[in-house]
């Protein structure tokens, strides 16, 4: 923030909205000193180095977490690992014109071009470490060299997240609280599970997202928009957040408070965004490959639910359908039953979902519902375009898409949890929402890791994280519930949270109990493996009973209840909040 | 072939399916059972241990199960033992120091890597020995003796401690002039040993059956080296007999009067290091035994004090980890090795490369650590020449052994110093070390004034450094005093302590 202030002391954007200052009081304590330093030419370098200078506690967190991640090198890795290895090979061996056409592996390139460039960049050192990593036909290569290399790139690129979180602390209103939040984000079990065990590059990309949000906080909205455009070209899932960005930037950057368009700003922002997209998509545009690229990015051939139901509204609806079907079959209710739906239920989690009793859902329905909900928040954001309001609207936009989207993946919950964390310490209402959403969201990620060895790691690490993140924040913002309804809600929420250990116990013990009853399956663990195999490979296992999927179904539904509740909670808080 | 993981799994297989008396006889070519009965008895039934059929099985579930057993035993035996140790031996230290000590002990990287990475159950054996130490410190000698016998019964490696513990108990009985105590100790020890080996003894088995466990447990028919071991045998300097070492370690401990408790860690260290350096058929993992008392000593000091114990302890601990490198590398634990080394040094706040070295030991540790790094880099960059395929392990041994030898000498000197501080040794043997002590204190004090202190993560308040002069008996200081209340020598120890710290403050 200081840099922006110092270089453009009369930046019009900071004067445009006086009310913004009240919504987001500027931290000025050490400004006098730094300003005088910054006037010197070499100040930029020094400023960055001073901002990134770590305190001992920050070193501790960095070293401890890096060591833990190193220890997780040999842990379970999903097919995403091979996906990314294949992309290294594709971008290294093939010319750019064939990137989005290659089908050597089933894991074709389906991320936007910036990610492809990023993979190209990483494939260069990979070639020198072990040429077989980037061999296109060397499918399912899993030598130690490739494991160590790819895992290290995740750790290294995640430093972007660390640096941005540090800058969040440096300019914060309340650095102590922000430090807790930053640490909790850097050590988030979601990143550990999805990035460092399951394997993806979320830490890196959420680093860019937070950087963009940081720029919004520091009133550098041009940079914010630019960075978000860059992020979109890394991974298009961030489109879920785009409406909030669009409205916020348009209202608070391109329009004056009275509603008049500020042409210079609008054009500069538009140029920046268009420029980013040109750099990203330009080559493919010139080669006429845009349709092919888009068909890779947006495959509309998938079902409503992912193999494992993401904990959203559709998980609840699907579960309700299953229950209703049981009721109808017993003859208690007279409703028409869709045969395709019955077949769909007998296959448990597999394939696309067809409802047996309830009316079926089409992509257009989910789209309309999502837009409808988002509109509510966007109207509110339009009326109160402050930073805090923006972060909340951003969270809610992502959350709406997660709740009602078509074929949502459970990993997308990070899209909610990360911006939500930024507001965790604002007051007790936000904190409670954050807590419920984090617990339910992280728990819903657990089925990603189904191997027995990682079970302990994910459970213990998440529990430790929860203790160390929630306890200090809770002590800072706690408020006693003041009226009877609030007391009841408070107790119910506590009861809900207390259910998670029980659920985890059930999920762990259930396969063992069922396997001891049926002597056919050799061991408790093998059972779980078959189950997951069936889920993963979309194959019909004729002999499997629906009970096999009970733990997964329960996890999904229980987490969905919490996430839907937290979603409604935050919506109400946001709509009623005075900015 | 398979490593220790398969060995332990196979033993589970054996112990489930065979009657007890055949445990030590079955198919010795394939990882014959060579641990004492307590290890052999501790398994739970599961389906991964079908006799003969299950050899080499390594499914994810059976792996998870085996690893869980380590974790369970670790938390059942080792963790409570550590906790009790910190509570008993550091009873007069602040809660914060106790927490730091617990963390230091808990995260000893070598033990973690061997138990959880390489796969063994060492923590159980070490935990039982620790229980024995806690019992001694609380005055329950009998309980301590039983606990130590259990430790021996779990893994015969605990014999390395036997001279020290034996001399300690002997010293207690001699000094207190209670022959009945001695008899009780002897009876309890013998009885618990007997119960452990009962299934192999005459009423239950022919007399010859007892020979099977013994020949398996003490494999004198194996080669001199298990692999490349960082001991003096590796150097081919000379082979000392066990009796020499027994005597030497015994001298330090047994000549003491009753309040020899503060000496116990040093005696344990000397005794186990002697075995490690000089005895027959030593495995590199055996360094875990000297590491336990060393870590106990380390837990008593913090990085802010920059004491000699701290410097030597950290140096030896790191070098011990380094000496395990060939083993860990073979197990594919290279990355874990790096991570654990960095993590531990960070957590305890040790950095051999940061502080400007201003003592011989700090120079030494700088050079040693640099040597370790250089060796690692060389090994990474170059493959060994064809004529010497074992070049790097041999270099590793050549680098580690002198450090261990130094630690051995240091622990003997330290033992003598502490016993002198306790007023036990006569002037004849104490006189050689008297000049050392004050100079060392002087150096310590001046060093802690240099301002390197605040950097450590677990930076303890500086006030703790006040006691540096009494650090000679840092461990067990309170306990020693409590026990002494009933003893004749109360006056002498407190006068020594107060004189020491008084002396130091004058110099400062």
Coordinates of C-alpha atoms in Angstrom, one line a residue, chain A residues 72 75-82 84 151 190-200 202 409-411 445 447-450 454 536:
Chain A
X72 CA 5.0 -36.4 2.1
X75 CA 2.7 -40.3 -0.2
X76 CA -0.3 -41.4 -2.3
X77 CA -0.7 -39.4 -5.5
X78 CA -3.8 -39.4 -7.7
X79 CA -4.1 -39.6 -11.4
X80 CA -3.6 -35.8 -11.4
X81 CA 0.1 -36.5 -11.0
X82 CA 0.2 -38.3 -14.3
X84 CA 0.5 -33.0 -15.0
X151 CA 6.4 -32.4 -5.9
X190 CA -7.0 -28.1 1.8
X191 CA -3.8 -27.2 0.2
X192 CA -1.9 -30.0 1.9
X193 CA -4.5 -32.6 0.8
X194 CA -5.2 -31.4 -2.7
X195 CA -1.7 -30.1 -3.6
X196 CA 0.9 -32.0 -1.7
X197 CA -0.7 -35.4 -1.5
X198 CA -3.4 -35.5 -4.2
X199 CA -1.3 -33.3 -6.5
X200 CA -2.3 -30.0 -8.1
X202 CA -3.7 -24.7 -6.3
X409 CA -15.8 -31.0 -8.1
X410 CA -15.3 -31.1 -4.3
X411 CA -11.9 -29.5 -4.7
X445 CA -12.0 -33.3 0.9
X447 CA -12.4 -38.9 0.4
X448 CA -9.9 -37.7 -2.1
X449 CA -7.3 -39.6 -0.1
X450 CA -8.7 -43.1 0.5
X454 CA -2.8 -41.1 4.4
X536 CA -13.0 -43.8 -10.2

